[in-house]
CSV table of C-alpha atoms in Angstrom, one decimal:
chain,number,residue,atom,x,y,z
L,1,UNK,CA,197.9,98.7,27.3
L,2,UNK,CA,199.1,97.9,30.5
L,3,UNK,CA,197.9,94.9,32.8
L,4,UNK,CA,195.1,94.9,35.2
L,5,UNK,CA,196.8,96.1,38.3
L,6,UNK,CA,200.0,97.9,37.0
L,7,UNK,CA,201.2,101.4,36.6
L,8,UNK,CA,201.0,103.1,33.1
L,9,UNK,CA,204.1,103.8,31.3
L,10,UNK,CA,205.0,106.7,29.9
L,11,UNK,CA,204.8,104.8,26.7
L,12,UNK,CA,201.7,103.4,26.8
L,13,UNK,CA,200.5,107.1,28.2
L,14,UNK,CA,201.8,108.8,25.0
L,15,UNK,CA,199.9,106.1,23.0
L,16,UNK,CA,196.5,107.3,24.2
L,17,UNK,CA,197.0,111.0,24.3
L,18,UNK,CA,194.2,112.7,22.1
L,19,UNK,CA,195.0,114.2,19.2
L,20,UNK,CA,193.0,117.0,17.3
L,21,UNK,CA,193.3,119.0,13.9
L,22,UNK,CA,192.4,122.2,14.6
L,23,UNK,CA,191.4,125.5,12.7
L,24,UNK,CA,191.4,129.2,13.8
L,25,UNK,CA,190.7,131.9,12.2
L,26,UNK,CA,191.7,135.7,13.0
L,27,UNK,CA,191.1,139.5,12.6
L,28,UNK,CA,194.8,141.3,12.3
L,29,UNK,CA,197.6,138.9,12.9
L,30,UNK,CA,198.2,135.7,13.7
L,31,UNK,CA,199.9,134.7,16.4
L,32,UNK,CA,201.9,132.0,14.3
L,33,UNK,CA,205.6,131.9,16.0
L,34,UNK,CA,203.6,131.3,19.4
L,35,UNK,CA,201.2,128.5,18.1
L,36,UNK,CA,204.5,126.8,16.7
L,37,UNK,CA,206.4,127.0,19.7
L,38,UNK,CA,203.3,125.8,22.2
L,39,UNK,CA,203.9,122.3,23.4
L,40,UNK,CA,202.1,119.3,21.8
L,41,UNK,CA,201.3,121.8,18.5
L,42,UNK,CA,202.7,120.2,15.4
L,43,UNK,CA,202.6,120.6,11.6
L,44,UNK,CA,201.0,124.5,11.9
L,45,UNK,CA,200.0,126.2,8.4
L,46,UNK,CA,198.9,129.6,7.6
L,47,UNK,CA,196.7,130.4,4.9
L,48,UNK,CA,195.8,134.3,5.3
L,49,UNK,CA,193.9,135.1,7.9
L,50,UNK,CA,193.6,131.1,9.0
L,51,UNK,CA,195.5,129.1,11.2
L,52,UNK,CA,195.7,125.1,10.9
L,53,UNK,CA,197.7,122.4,13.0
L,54,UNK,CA,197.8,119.4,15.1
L,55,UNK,CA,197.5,119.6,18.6
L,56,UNK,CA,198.5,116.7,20.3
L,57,UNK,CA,197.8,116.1,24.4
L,58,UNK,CA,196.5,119.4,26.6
L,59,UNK,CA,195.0,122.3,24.2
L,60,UNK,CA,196.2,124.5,27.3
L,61,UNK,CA,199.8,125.6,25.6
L,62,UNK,CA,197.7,125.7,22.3
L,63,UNK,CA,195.2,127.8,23.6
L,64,UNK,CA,197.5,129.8,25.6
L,65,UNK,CA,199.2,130.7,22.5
L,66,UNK,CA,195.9,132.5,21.1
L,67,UNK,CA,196.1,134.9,24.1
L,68,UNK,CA,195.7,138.5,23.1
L,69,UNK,CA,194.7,138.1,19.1
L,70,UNK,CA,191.3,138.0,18.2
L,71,UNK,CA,189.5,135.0,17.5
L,72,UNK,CA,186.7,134.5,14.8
L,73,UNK,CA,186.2,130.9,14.5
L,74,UNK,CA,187.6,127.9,16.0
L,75,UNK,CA,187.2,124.2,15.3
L,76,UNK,CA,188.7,120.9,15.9
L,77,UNK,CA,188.3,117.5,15.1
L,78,UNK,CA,190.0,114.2,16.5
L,79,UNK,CA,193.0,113.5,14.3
L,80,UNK,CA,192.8,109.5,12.7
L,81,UNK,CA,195.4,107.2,13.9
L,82,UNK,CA,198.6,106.9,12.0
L,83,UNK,CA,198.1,110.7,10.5
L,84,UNK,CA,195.8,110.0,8.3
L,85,UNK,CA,193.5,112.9,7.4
């Protein structure tokens, strides 16, 4: 954590980014290849007609990625520290 007084590192910005597990699922197809490439989306898996990954920062790539498909449910939870589930 930086001192009273001084500028945040990128470092110590990256360290308090949220982070989120999050679950969609979809009517039709999934827009998989999108979700993988958004920014700040990691560890994506597909099971049918649900989507699950780690979204890590701004849910704005994420959810840009969703654009066009159709959306049934989504959820998310904060991620624990260290990748625990």
């Amino acid at each position: 954590m930086p001192r009273s007084g001084s500028r945040p590192t990128l470092a110590s910005m990256n360290q308090h980014l949220p982070i989120y597990r999050v679950e969609v699922t979809f009517v039709g197809s999934l827009p998989t290849r999108q979700v993988e490439r958004a920014s700040g989306v990691s560890d994506v898996v597909v099971d049918r007609q649900h989507l699950r990954c780690v979204v890590r920062g701004s849910v704005q790539p994420f959810l840009e990625a969703l654009y066009g498909y159709e959306v049934i449910t989504l959820a998310s939870s904060p991620a624990l520290p260290g990748g625990q589930q």
